[in-house]
């Protein structure tokens, strides 16, 4: 049976789904944390009410303010899920914000297996009046794809460094670690996904071609342009 004309689109969708699956634990945590604070605050309010501690007006106000802030954080977390939709319009994203967000999503899973994520100082701190790049959702998938590709295909991986590459690009450099085992555990395994779903060269290039971003892979280095073709 011949492949359908839309087969490449299905491949890209599959890669995106795998990358989103890897980021979901961090996304779930971001939304579950405010719920825990809200639940504790409500328990404290109930305890205050049962104790008839009505004289401490400042304490009540503090609890209500805490709950309000956590509800706002939860609402923002739910709204952020829309940012993963390629069709969603956005005002663009700066290079440093893009890298900081993507590395924060994956840092816990990587460090669980002794792999460090290092950011160049300019990316870690951000710069005033940074340029914004459109299609933030697509760029998020590309950065996660670059991290996933290096993780799944670098032997004895110990760290990945992310640094600027010219005014509109990023460079990802994988380096070995002294204490990494000879049999590296792929990030797919860390998140309980089958090994066959690892981001290999074909999958990463299909993602780049489908989303329209130039990438160059040279050994343990990936270069990504943040401007679509």
Short mmCIF file of C-alpha atoms in Angstrom, two decimals:
data_model
loop_
_atom_site.label_atom_id
_atom_site.label_comp_id
_atom_site.label_asym_id
_atom_site.label_seq_id
_atom_site.Cartn_x
_atom_site.Cartn_y
_atom_site.Cartn_z
CA UNK A 1 0.00 0.00 0.00
CA UNK A 2 1.37 3.41 -0.94
CA UNK A 3 1.83 6.08 1.68
CA UNK A 4 -0.88 8.73 1.64
CA UNK A 5 0.01 12.31 0.66
CA UNK A 6 -0.60 13.33 4.26
CA UNK A 7 1.72 10.71 5.75
CA UNK A 8 4.41 13.28 6.54
CA UNK A 9 1.86 15.38 8.44
CA UNK A 10 0.96 12.36 10.55
CA UNK A 11 4.64 11.76 11.30
CA UNK A 12 5.07 15.35 12.49
CA UNK A 13 1.91 15.07 14.59
CA UNK A 14 3.27 11.88 16.16
CA UNK A 15 6.57 13.53 17.06
CA UNK A 16 4.73 16.51 18.57
CA UNK A 17 2.55 14.15 20.60
CA UNK A 18 5.62 12.35 21.96
CA UNK A 19 7.25 15.64 22.95
CA UNK A 20 4.07 16.85 24.65
CA UNK A 21 3.85 13.53 26.51
CA UNK A 22 7.35 14.08 27.87
CA UNK A 23 6.49 17.59 29.05
CA UNK A 24 3.17 16.60 30.66
CA UNK A 25 4.61 15.65 34.09
CA UNK A 26 5.94 19.19 34.54
CA UNK A 27 2.71 20.70 33.22
CA UNK A 28 0.67 18.59 35.63
CA UNK A 29 2.88 19.67 38.52
CA UNK A 30 2.46 23.35 37.62
CA UNK A 31 -1.31 22.96 37.86
CA UNK A 32 -1.42 20.58 40.83
CA UNK A 33 0.76 22.74 43.11
CA UNK A 34 -1.79 25.60 43.41
CA UNK A 35 -4.54 23.07 44.16
CA UNK A 36 -2.54 21.75 47.12
CA UNK A 37 -2.13 25.27 48.52
CA UNK A 38 -5.83 26.02 48.00
CA UNK A 39 -6.83 22.82 49.79
CA UNK A 40 -4.57 23.63 52.75
CA UNK A 41 -5.82 27.22 52.93
CA UNK A 42 -9.43 26.06 52.98
CA UNK A 43 -8.65 23.63 55.80
CA UNK A 44 -7.10 26.48 57.79
CA UNK A 45 -10.14 28.67 57.19
CA UNK A 46 -12.44 25.88 58.32
CA UNK A 47 -10.34 25.44 61.44
CA UNK A 48 -10.50 29.18 62.16
CA UNK A 49 -14.26 29.19 61.69
CA UNK A 50 -14.68 26.21 64.01
CA UNK A 51 -12.56 27.95 66.63
CA UNK A 52 -14.53 31.19 66.22
CA UNK A 53 -11.27 33.09 65.77
CA UNK A 54 -13.04 36.11 64.33
CA UNK A 55 -10.90 38.67 66.11
CA UNK A 56 -7.91 38.03 63.87
CA UNK A 57 -9.18 39.97 60.85
CA UNK A 58 -5.70 40.23 59.36
CA UNK A 59 -5.31 36.45 59.37
CA UNK A 60 -8.55 35.95 57.48
CA UNK A 61 -7.54 38.51 54.88
CA UNK A 62 -4.19 36.77 54.40
CA UNK A 63 -5.86 33.41 53.83
CA UNK A 64 -8.32 34.85 51.31
CA UNK A 65 -5.49 36.59 49.46
CA UNK A 66 -3.49 33.34 49.34
CA UNK A 67 -6.44 31.43 47.91
CA UNK A 68 -7.06 34.15 45.32
CA UNK A 69 -3.43 34.06 44.18
CA UNK A 70 -3.45 30.28 43.84
CA UNK A 71 -6.72 30.33 41.87
CA UNK A 72 -5.10 32.82 39.50
CA UNK A 73 -2.05 30.57 39.16
CA UNK A 74 -4.26 27.59 38.42
CA UNK A 75 -6.22 29.53 35.82
CA UNK A 76 -3.00 30.64 34.18
CA UNK A 77 -1.81 27.02 34.09
CA UNK A 78 -4.99 25.88 32.37
CA UNK A 79 -4.78 28.74 29.88
CA UNK A 80 -1.15 27.85 29.14
CA UNK A 81 -2.27 24.55 27.64
CA UNK A 82 -3.61 26.58 24.73
CA UNK A 83 -0.05 27.68 24.02
CA UNK A 84 0.67 24.17 22.73
CA UNK A 85 -1.82 24.51 19.88
CA UNK A 86 -0.08 25.39 16.63
CA UNK A 87 -3.19 27.22 15.41
CA UNK A 88 -3.27 29.52 18.43
CA UNK A 89 -2.22 33.08 17.71
CA UNK A 90 0.38 34.62 19.99
CA UNK A 91 2.46 37.74 20.30
CA UNK A 92 5.68 35.82 19.91
CA UNK A 93 8.30 34.79 22.43
CA UNK A 94 11.83 35.93 23.20
CA UNK A 95 14.73 33.56 22.77
CA UNK A 96 15.63 33.52 26.46
CA UNK A 97 12.01 32.96 27.58
CA UNK A 98 11.68 30.11 25.09
CA UNK A 99 14.79 28.34 26.35
CA UNK A 100 13.99 28.94 30.02
CA UNK A 101 10.49 27.53 29.64
CA UNK A 102 11.52 24.44 27.71
CA UNK A 103 14.42 23.56 29.99
CA UNK A 104 12.25 24.05 33.07
CA UNK A 105 9.77 21.53 31.66
CA UNK A 106 12.45 18.87 31.20
CA UNK A 107 14.96 19.65 33.96
CA UNK A 108 13.50 17.34 36.62
CA UNK A 109 13.29 14.33 34.29
CA UNK A 110 16.83 14.91 33.00
CA UNK A 111 18.42 15.49 36.40
CA UNK A 112 16.69 12.38 37.72
CA UNK A 113 19.12 10.49 35.50
CA UNK A 114 22.17 12.64 36.21
CA UNK A 115 21.93 14.84 33.11
CA UNK A 116 22.44 18.56 33.58
CA UNK A 117 20.97 21.36 31.51
CA UNK A 118 23.26 24.39 31.29
CA UNK A 119 22.14 27.74 29.86
CA UNK A 120 24.41 30.44 28.52
CA UNK A 121 24.39 33.48 30.82
CA UNK A 122 22.62 35.60 28.21
CA UNK A 123 19.81 33.04 27.94
CA UNK A 124 19.55 32.47 31.68
CA UNK A 125 19.26 36.17 32.53
CA UNK A 126 17.59 37.47 29.39
CA UNK A 127 18.45 40.75 27.72
CA UNK A 128 16.60 44.07 27.60
CA UNK A 129 14.53 44.70 24.48
CA UNK A 130 14.92 41.15 23.21
CA UNK A 131 13.43 40.41 19.82
CA UNK A 132 10.29 38.30 19.75
CA UNK A 133 9.91 35.38 17.41
CA UNK A 134 6.46 34.40 16.11
CA UNK A 135 4.85 30.96 16.38
CA UNK A 136 5.81 30.30 19.98
CA UNK A 137 4.10 26.89 20.02
CA UNK A 138 6.09 25.62 17.04
CA UNK A 139 9.35 26.93 18.52
CA UNK A 140 8.59 25.16 21.80
CA UNK A 141 8.27 21.87 19.95
CA UNK A 142 11.53 22.52 18.08
CA UNK A 143 13.53 23.25 21.25
CA UNK A 144 12.07 20.22 23.01
CA UNK A 145 12.81 18.20 19.89
CA UNK A 146 16.46 19.26 19.90
CA UNK A 147 16.81 18.36 23.58
CA UNK A 148 15.05 15.05 23.05
CA UNK A 149 17.15 14.16 20.02
CA UNK A 150 20.44 14.75 21.85
CA UNK A 151 19.21 12.89 24.91
CA UNK A 152 18.01 9.84 23.01
CA UNK A 153 21.01 9.57 20.69
CA UNK A 154 24.07 10.62 22.71
CA UNK A 155 26.04 7.86 24.41
CA UNK A 156 27.03 8.45 28.05
CA UNK A 157 25.28 11.81 28.08
CA UNK A 158 26.14 13.98 31.07
CA UNK A 159 25.00 17.46 30.10
CA UNK A 160 23.42 19.58 27.40
CA UNK A 161 24.43 23.21 27.02
CA UNK A 162 22.18 25.71 25.25
CA UNK A 163 23.70 28.90 23.91
CA UNK A 164 22.88 31.62 21.37
CA UNK A 165 23.87 31.01 17.78
CA UNK A 166 23.97 34.40 16.10
CA UNK A 167 21.10 36.85 16.60
CA UNK A 168 18.32 34.41 15.63
CA UNK A 169 19.47 30.92 16.49
CA UNK A 170 20.28 28.44 19.20
CA UNK A 171 23.05 25.87 19.57
CA UNK A 172 22.63 22.71 21.67
CA UNK A 173 25.83 20.91 22.67
CA UNK A 174 25.80 17.48 24.31
CA UNK A 175 28.75 16.38 26.42
CA UNK A 176 29.55 13.10 28.21
CA UNK A 177 29.42 12.73 31.95
CA UNK A 178 31.98 11.06 34.18
CA UNK A 179 29.43 9.17 36.23
CA UNK A 180 26.95 8.20 33.55
CA UNK A 181 26.49 4.47 33.09
CA UNK A 182 27.59 2.76 29.91
CA UNK A 183 23.96 1.93 29.11
CA UNK A 184 22.24 5.33 28.95
CA UNK A 185 18.61 5.46 29.99
CA UNK A 186 16.65 7.31 27.29
CA UNK A 187 14.32 10.08 28.33
CA UNK A 188 11.51 7.97 26.83
CA UNK A 189 12.27 5.38 29.50
CA UNK A 190 12.35 8.03 32.20
CA UNK A 191 8.78 8.95 31.32
CA UNK A 192 7.65 5.36 30.79
CA UNK A 193 7.26 5.69 27.02
CA UNK A 194 8.34 2.79 24.78
CA UNK A 195 11.91 2.97 23.49
CA UNK A 196 10.61 2.85 19.91
CA UNK A 197 9.27 6.38 20.45
CA UNK A 198 12.76 7.83 20.92
CA UNK A 199 13.41 10.99 18.89
CA UNK A 200 15.86 9.77 16.24
CA UNK A 201 17.36 11.73 13.32
CA UNK A 202 14.47 10.90 10.99
CA UNK A 203 11.84 11.99 13.50
CA UNK A 204 13.68 15.21 14.39
CA UNK A 205 14.21 16.16 10.74
CA UNK A 206 10.56 15.39 9.96
CA UNK A 207 9.54 17.73 12.79
CA UNK A 208 11.81 20.49 11.49
CA UNK A 209 10.60 20.08 7.90
CA UNK A 210 6.96 19.94 8.94
CA UNK A 211 7.16 23.08 11.08
CA UNK A 212 9.46 24.86 8.62
CA UNK A 213 12.56 25.54 10.73
CA UNK A 214 16.14 24.99 9.50
CA UNK A 215 18.22 22.65 11.65
CA UNK A 216 21.76 21.35 11.35
CA UNK A 217 22.93 18.25 13.19
CA UNK A 218 26.69 17.74 13.48
CA UNK A 219 27.58 14.93 15.85
CA UNK A 220 26.66 16.02 19.36
CA UNK A 221 25.69 19.54 18.26
CA UNK A 222 22.35 20.80 16.99
CA UNK A 223 21.88 24.25 15.49
CA UNK A 224 18.38 25.67 15.22
CA UNK A 225 17.21 28.84 13.51
CA UNK A 226 14.26 30.53 15.21
CA UNK A 227 13.12 32.04 11.91
CA UNK A 228 10.96 29.79 9.79
CA UNK A 229 11.86 29.31 6.17
#
